[in-house]
Tab-separated table of C-alpha atoms and ligand atoms in Angstrom:
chain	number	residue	atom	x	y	z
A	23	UNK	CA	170.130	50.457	76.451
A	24	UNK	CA	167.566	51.389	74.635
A	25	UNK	CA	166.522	49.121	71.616
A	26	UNK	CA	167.291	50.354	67.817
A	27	UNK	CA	163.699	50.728	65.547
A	28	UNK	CA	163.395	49.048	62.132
A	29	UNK	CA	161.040	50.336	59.572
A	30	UNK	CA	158.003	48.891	58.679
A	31	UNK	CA	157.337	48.988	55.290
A	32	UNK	CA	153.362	47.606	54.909
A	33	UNK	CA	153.160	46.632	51.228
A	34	UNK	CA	150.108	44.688	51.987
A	35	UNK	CA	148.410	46.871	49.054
A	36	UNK	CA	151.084	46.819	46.274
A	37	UNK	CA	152.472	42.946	46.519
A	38	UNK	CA	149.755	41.346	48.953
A	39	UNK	CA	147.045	42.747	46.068
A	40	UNK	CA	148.880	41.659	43.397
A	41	UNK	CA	147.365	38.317	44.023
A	42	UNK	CA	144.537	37.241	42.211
A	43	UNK	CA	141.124	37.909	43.792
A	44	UNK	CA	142.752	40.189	46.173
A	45	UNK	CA	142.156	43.352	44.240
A	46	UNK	CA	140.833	46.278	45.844
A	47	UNK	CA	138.628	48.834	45.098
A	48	UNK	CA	139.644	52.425	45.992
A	49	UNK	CA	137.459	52.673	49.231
A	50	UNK	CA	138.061	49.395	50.748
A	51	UNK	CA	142.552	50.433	50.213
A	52	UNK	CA	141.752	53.860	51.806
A	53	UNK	CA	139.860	51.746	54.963
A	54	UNK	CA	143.181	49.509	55.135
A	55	UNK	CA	146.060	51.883	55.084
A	56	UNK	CA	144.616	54.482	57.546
A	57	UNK	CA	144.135	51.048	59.977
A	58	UNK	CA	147.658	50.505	58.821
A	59	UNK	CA	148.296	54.124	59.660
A	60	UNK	CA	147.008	53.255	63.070
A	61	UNK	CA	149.085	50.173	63.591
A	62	UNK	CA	152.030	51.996	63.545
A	63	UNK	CA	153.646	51.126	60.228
A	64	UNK	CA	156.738	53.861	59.100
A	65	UNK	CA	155.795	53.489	55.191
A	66	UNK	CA	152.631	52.636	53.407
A	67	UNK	CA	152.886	50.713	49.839
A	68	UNK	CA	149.711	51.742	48.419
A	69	UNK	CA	150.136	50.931	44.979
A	70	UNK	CA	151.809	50.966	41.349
A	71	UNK	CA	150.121	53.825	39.615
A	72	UNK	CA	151.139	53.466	36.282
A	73	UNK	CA	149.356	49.773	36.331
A	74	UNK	CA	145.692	51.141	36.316
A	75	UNK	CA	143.866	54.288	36.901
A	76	UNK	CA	142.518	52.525	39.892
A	77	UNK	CA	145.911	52.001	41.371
A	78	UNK	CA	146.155	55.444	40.411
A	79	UNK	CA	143.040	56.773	41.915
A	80	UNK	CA	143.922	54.584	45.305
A	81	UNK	CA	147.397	55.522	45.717
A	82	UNK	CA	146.257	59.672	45.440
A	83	UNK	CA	142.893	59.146	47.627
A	84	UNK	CA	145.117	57.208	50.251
A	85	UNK	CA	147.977	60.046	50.078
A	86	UNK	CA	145.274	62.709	51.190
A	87	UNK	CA	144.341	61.004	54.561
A	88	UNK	CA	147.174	59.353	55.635
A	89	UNK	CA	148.742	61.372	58.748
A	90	UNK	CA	151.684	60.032	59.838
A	91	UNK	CA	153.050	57.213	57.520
A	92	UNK	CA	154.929	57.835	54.403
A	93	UNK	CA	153.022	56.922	51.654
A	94	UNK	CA	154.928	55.178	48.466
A	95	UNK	CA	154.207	54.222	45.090
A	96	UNK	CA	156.244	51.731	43.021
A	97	UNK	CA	157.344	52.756	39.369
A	98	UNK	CA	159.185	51.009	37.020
A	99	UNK	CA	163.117	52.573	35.688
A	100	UNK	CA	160.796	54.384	33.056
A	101	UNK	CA	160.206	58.256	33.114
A	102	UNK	CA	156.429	57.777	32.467
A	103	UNK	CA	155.777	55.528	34.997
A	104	UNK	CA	157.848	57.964	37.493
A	105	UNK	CA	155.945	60.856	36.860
A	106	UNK	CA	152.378	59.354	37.225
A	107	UNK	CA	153.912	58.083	40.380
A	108	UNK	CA	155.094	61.956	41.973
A	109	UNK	CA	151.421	62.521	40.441
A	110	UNK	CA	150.055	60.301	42.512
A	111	UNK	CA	151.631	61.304	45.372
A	112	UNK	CA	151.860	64.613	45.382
A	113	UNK	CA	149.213	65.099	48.269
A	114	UNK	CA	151.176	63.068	50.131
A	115	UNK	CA	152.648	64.523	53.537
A	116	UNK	CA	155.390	62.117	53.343
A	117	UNK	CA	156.249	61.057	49.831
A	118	UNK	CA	158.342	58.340	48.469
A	119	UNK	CA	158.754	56.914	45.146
A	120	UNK	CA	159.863	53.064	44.720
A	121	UNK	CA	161.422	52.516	41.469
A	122	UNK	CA	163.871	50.265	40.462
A	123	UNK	CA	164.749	47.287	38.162
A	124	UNK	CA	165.652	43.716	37.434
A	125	UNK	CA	169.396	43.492	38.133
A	126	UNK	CA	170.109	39.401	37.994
A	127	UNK	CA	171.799	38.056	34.886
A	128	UNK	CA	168.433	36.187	34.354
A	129	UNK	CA	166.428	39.283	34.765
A	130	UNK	CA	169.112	41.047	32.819
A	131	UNK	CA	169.154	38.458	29.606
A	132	UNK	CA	165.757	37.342	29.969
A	133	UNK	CA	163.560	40.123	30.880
A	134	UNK	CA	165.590	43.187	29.224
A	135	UNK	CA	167.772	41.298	26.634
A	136	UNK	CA	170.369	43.746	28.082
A	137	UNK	CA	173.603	44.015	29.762
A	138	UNK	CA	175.027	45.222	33.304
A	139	UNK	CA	176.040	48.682	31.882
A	140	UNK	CA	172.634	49.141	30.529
A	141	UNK	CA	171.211	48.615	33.662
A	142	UNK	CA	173.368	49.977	35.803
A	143	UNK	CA	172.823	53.348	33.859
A	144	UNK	CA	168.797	53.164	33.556
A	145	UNK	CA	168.699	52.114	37.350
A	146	UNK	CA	170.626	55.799	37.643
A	147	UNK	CA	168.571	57.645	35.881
A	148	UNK	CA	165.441	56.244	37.396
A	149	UNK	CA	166.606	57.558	41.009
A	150	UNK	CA	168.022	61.024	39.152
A	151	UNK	CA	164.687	61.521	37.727
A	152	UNK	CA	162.611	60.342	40.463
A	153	UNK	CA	164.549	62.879	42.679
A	154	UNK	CA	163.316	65.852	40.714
A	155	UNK	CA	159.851	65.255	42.363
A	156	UNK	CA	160.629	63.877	45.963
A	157	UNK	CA	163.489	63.417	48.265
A	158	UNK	CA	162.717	60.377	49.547
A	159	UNK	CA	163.633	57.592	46.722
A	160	UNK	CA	163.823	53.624	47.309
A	161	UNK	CA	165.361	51.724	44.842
A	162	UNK	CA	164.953	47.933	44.295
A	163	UNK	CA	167.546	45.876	42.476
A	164	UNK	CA	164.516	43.332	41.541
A	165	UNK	CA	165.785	39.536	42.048
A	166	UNK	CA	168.710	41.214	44.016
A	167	UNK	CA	169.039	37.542	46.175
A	168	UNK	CA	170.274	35.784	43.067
A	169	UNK	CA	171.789	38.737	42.047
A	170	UNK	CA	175.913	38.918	42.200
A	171	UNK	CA	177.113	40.233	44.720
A	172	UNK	CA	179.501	42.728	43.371
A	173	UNK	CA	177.313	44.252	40.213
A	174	UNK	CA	174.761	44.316	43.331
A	175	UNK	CA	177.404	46.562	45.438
A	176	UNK	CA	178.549	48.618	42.604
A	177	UNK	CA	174.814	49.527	41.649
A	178	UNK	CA	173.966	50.427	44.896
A	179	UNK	CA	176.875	52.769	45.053
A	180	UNK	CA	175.688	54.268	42.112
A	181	UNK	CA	172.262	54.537	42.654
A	182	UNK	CA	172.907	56.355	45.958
A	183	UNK	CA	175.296	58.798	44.520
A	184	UNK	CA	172.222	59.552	42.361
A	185	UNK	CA	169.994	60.346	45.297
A	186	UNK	CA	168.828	57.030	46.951
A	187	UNK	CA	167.531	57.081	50.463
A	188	UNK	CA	166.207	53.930	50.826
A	189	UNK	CA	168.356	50.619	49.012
A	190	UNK	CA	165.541	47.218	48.592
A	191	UNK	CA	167.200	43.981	48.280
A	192	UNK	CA	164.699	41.914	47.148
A	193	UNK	CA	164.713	37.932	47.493
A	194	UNK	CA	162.246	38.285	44.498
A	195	UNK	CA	161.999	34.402	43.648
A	196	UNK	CA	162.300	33.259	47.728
A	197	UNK	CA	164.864	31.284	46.828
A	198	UNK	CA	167.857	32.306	49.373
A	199	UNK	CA	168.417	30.620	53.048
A	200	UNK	CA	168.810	32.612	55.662
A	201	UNK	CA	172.585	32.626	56.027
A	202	UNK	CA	172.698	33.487	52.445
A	203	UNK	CA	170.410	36.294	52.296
A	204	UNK	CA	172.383	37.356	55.970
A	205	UNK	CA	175.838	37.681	53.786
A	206	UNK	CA	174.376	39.593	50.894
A	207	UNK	CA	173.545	42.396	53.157
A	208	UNK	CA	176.644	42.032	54.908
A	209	UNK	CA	178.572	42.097	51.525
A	210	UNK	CA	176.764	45.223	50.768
A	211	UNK	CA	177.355	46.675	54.105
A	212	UNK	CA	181.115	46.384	53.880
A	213	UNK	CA	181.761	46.866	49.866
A	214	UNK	CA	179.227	49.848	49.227
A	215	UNK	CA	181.833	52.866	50.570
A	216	UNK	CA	178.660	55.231	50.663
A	217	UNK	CA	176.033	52.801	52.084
A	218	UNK	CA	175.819	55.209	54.942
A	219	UNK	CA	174.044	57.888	53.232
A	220	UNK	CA	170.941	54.980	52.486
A	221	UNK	CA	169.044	52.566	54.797
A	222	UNK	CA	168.896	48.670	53.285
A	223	UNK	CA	165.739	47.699	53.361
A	224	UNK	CA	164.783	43.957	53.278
A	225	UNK	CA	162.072	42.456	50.719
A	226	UNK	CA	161.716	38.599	51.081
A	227	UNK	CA	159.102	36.386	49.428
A	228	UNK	CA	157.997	33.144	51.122
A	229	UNK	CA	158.596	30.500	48.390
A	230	UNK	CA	160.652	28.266	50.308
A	231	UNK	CA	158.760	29.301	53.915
A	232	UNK	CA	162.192	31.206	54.721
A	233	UNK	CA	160.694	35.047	54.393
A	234	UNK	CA	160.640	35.827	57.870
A	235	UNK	CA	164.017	34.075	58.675
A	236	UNK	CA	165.701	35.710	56.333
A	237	UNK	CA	164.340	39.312	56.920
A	238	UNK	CA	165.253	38.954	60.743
A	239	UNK	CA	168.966	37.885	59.559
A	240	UNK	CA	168.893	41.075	56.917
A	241	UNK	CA	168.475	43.351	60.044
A	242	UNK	CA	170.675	41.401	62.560
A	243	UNK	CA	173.227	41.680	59.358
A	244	UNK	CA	172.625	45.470	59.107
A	245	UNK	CA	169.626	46.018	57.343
A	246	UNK	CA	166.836	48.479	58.398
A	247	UNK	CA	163.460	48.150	57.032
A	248	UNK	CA	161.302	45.102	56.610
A	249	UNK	CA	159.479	45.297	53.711
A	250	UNK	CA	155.947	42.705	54.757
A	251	UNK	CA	152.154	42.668	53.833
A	252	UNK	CA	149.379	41.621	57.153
A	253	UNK	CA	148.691	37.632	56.840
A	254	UNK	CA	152.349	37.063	54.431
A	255	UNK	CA	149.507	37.830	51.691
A	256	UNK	CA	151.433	38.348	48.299
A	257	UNK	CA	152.531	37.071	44.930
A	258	UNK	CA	152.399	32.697	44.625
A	259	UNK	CA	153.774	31.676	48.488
A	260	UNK	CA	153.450	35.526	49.864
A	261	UNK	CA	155.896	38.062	51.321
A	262	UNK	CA	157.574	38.229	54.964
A	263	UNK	CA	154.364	38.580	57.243
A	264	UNK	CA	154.234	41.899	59.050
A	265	UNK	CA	153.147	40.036	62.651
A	266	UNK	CA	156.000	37.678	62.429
A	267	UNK	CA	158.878	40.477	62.111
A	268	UNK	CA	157.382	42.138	64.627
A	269	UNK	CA	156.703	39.712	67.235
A	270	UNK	CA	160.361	38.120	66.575
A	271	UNK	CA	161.419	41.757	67.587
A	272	UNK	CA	159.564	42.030	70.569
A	273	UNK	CA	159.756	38.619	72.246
A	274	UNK	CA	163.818	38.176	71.669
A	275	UNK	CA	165.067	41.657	73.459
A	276	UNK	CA	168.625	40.012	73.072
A	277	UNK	CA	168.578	41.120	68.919
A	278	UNK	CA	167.943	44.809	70.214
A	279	UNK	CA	165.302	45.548	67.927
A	280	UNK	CA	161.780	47.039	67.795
A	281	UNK	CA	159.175	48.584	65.841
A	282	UNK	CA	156.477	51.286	66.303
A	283	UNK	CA	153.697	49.073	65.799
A	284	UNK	CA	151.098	48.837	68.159
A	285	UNK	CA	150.986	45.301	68.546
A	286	UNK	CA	147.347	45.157	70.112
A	287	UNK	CA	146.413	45.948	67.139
A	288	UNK	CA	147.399	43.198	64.824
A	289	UNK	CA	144.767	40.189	65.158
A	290	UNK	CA	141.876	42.589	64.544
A	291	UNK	CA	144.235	44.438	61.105
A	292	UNK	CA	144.863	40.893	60.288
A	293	UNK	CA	140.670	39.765	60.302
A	294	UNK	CA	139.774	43.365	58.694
A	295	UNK	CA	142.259	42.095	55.685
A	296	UNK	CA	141.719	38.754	55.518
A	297	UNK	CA	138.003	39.509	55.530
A	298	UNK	CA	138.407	42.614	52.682
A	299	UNK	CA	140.216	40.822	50.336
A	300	UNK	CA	138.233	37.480	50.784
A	301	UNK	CA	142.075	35.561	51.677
A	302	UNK	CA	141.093	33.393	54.544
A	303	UNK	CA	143.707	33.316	57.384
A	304	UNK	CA	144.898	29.502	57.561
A	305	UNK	CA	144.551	27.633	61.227
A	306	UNK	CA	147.764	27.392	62.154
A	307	UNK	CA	148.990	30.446	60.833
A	308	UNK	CA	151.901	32.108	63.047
A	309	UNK	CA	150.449	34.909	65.971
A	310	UNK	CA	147.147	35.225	63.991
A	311	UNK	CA	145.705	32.044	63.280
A	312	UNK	CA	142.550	31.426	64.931
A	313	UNK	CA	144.706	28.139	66.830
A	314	UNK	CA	147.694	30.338	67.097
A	315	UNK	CA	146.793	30.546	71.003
A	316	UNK	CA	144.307	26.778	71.381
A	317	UNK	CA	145.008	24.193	72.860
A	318	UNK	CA	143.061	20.896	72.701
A	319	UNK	CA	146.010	17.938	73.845
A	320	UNK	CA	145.665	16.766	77.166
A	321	UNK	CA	149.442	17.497	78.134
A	322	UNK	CA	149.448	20.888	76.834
A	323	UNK	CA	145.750	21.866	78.377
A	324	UNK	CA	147.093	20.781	82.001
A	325	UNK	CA	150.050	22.517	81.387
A	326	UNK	CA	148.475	25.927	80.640
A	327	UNK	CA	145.334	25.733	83.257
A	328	UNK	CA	148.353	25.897	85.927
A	329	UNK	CA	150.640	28.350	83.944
A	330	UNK	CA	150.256	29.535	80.315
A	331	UNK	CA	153.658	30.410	79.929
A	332	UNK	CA	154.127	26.519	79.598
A	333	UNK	CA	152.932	26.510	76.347
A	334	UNK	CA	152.831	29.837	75.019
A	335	UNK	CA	155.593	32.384	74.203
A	336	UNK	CA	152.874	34.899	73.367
A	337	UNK	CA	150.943	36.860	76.036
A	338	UNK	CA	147.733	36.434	73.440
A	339	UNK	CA	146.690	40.354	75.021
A	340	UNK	CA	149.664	41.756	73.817
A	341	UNK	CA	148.605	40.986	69.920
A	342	UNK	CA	144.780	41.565	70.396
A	343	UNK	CA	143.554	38.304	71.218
A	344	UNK	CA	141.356	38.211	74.417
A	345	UNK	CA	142.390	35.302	75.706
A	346	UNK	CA	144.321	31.552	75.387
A	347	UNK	CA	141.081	28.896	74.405
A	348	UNK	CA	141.377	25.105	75.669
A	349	UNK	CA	139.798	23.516	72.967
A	350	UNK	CA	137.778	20.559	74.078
A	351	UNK	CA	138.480	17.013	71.824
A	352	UNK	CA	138.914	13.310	72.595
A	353	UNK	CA	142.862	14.351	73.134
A	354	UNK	CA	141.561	16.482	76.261
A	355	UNK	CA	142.159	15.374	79.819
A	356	UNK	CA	140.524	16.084	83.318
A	357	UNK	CA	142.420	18.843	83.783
A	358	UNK	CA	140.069	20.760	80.805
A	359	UNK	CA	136.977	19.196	81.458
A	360	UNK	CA	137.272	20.655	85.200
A	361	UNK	CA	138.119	23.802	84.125
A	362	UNK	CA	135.532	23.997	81.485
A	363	UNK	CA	132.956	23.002	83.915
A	364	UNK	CA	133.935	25.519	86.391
A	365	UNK	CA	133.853	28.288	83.790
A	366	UNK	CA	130.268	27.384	83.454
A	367	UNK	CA	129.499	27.584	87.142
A	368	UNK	CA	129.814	23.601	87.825
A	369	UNK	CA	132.544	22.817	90.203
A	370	UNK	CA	133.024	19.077	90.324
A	371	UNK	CA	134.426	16.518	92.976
A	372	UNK	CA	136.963	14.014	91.715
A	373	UNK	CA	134.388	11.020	91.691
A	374	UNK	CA	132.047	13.200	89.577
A	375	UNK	CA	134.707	14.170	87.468
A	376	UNK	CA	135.585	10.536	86.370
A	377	UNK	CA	132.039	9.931	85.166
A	378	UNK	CA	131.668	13.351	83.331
A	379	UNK	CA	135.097	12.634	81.717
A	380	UNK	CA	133.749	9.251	80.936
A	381	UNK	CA	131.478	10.210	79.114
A	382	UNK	CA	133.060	13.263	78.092
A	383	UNK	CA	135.050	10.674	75.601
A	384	UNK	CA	132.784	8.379	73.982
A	385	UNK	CA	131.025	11.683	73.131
A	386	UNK	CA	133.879	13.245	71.801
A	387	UNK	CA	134.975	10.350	69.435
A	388	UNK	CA	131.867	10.686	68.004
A	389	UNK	CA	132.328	14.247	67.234
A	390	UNK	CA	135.492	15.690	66.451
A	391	UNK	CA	135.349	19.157	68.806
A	392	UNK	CA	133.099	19.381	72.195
A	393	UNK	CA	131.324	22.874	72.127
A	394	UNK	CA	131.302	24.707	75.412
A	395	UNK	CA	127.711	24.684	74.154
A	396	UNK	CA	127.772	21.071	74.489
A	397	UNK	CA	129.043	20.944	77.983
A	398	UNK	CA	126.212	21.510	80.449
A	399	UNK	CA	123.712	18.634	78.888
A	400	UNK	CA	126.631	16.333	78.936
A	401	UNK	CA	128.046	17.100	82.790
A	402	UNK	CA	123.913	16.961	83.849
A	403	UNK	CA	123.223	13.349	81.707
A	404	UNK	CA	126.626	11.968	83.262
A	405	UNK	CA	126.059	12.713	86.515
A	406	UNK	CA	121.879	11.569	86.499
B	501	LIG	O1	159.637	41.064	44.876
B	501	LIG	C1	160.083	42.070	44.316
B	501	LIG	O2	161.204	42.091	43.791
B	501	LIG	C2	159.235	43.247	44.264
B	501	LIG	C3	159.830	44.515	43.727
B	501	LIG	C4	158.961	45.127	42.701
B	501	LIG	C5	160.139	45.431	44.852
B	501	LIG	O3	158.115	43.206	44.712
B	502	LIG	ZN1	157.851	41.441	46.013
């Protein structure tokens, strides 16, 4: 059987920009959403277009190329901010318009000094209005994971008799576990009567490191769009990271799931935005990180030189990377300096191998990494 696709929903250029010293000009968002256009994603966040008349400027220059994605623009529930959203868009071969509103009690008492009815009716009239421009309307019941559950179900029902397409339940703050965030959407699922008219989409932030965990238990709870940015980028900890959705997907067949995203493509997307918006890509970071597929302990090098799939999930290919890299350090064994060697064109007995490893590690406690650089002086001065 044939596995069941989730949207993609990139929003690496509304909430990953959002970050300070991440903002774009217009140009450099145009260069990343048609590369995100490439990767396969279903919907492009490009912006908020009633912030600036940058965003403005970005999200109508990126509606005019884009070919195959839709292309959406978040709006507040406020008229003004809708229309200069459908303005924005209106080039756009696939149009959607993201509005929406705070619906916790916090949100509710804090932000808006308001009430449930209140809300309930402006979130209504946002998707009415916003439907007089497009068909295609998400709305996003902001701080929906510590939202309750019932004034949650009873505003989606609303909001999709109004015209929703597209229902966001945001984990705003981070702060829900997975099984939580896994019975929200279920809740929703089985207490909104016309939830099948609307797809729930899934919009975790990573305060508590839980975003991708809890997206993959939105969809495996019924959900159907992942709302990520490339790297996790996004406001304070960062949102679900597009790779890690999609890799989940595509190395456990038994969920069912998959994406249209060309999965070659991701390391070289995830340099081209790391390296645009001047966020560096940390070490150890999940299917991108530059040691996402090195390996520099003894147990583990052996281990891969005779099979990589002792050590590695990941074929590195399949996400762009050329190949696995046996880093060389004073945790190394024989195993690596052998194959180093012969990689260079030295292929060395066992004796000869004892003295290059030798003093392979005095060398190497000196310095914290061997270069492969480093490797032909030291195999010629140990065997003189
Ligand atoms: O995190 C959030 O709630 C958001 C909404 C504006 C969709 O980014
Ligand atoms: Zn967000």
């Amino acid at each position: 059987m044939g596995k069941e696709l989730i949207n993609i929903f990139d929003t690496t250029l509304r909430d990953g920009e959002q970050v300070p010293g991440c903002k774009l000009e217009t140009e450099k968002k145009v260069e990343i959403a048609v590369r995100l256009d490439e990767l396969g994603v279903d919907i492009i966040e490009a912006g908020f277009p009633i912030s600036s008349p940058g965003d403005y400027k970005s999200v109508r220059e990126i509606s005019q190329v884009i070919k195959n994605s839709s292309v959406c623009g978040l709006s507040r529930a406020v008229k003004k901010d809708i229309e200069v959203a459908a303005n924005a868009l209106k080039k756009a071969k696939k149009p959607r318009i993201h509005t929406g509103i705070g619906t916790s009690d916090s949100h509710i008492k804090y932000k808006f000094k308001s009430n449930r009815e209140t809300i309930a009716n402006r979130a209504v009239d946002a998707v009415k209005y916003a439907r007089k421009f497009v068909e295609d309307i998400e709305f996003y019941a902001e701080d929906a994971g510590r939202t309750d559950n019932d004034f949650l179900a009873s505003i989606c029902e609303k909001v999709i008799d109004a015209g929703a397409t597209v229902l966001n339940i945001p984990d705003t703050t981070g702060y829900c576990l997975p099984n939580q965030y896994a019975k929200k959407i279920e809740y929703l699922v089985n207490n909104v009567p016309n939830i099948d008219k609307a797809i729930i989409s899934c919009h975790c932030h990573n305060d508590l490191g839980l975003a991708t965990a809890n997206s993959i238990q939105g969809i495996i709870s019924g959900a159907r769009q992942i709302e990520c940015t490339i790297n996790g980028i996004g406001e304070r900890a960062g949102n679900t990271s597009l790779e890690e959705v999609v890799m989940v997907m595509r190395q456990h067949n038994e969920l069912g799931f998959d994406t249209k995203i060309n999965s070659k493509l991701l390391y070289n997307t995830s340099k081209m935005v790391s390296e645009i918006m001047g966020m560096p890509v940390q070490p150890n970071k999940a299917i991108v990180g530059s040691n996402a597929f090195s390996h520099s302990s003894g147990i583990h090098q052996d281990g891969v030189i005779k099979n990589r799939e002792t050590y590695e999930i990941i074929d590195p290919n399949d996400v762009g990377v050329n190949e696995s890299s046996i880093v060389l350090t004073a945790r190394s064994g024989r195993a690596a300096i052998a194959y180093k060697a012969k990689k260079i064109g030295f292929v060395l007995s066992k004796i000869e191998l004892d003295k290059v490893y030798e003093f392979f590690l005095k060398f190497a406690d000196i310095n914290k990494e061997v270069k492969d650089t480093d490797l032909p002086t030291l195999i010629k001065q140990a065997l003189k």
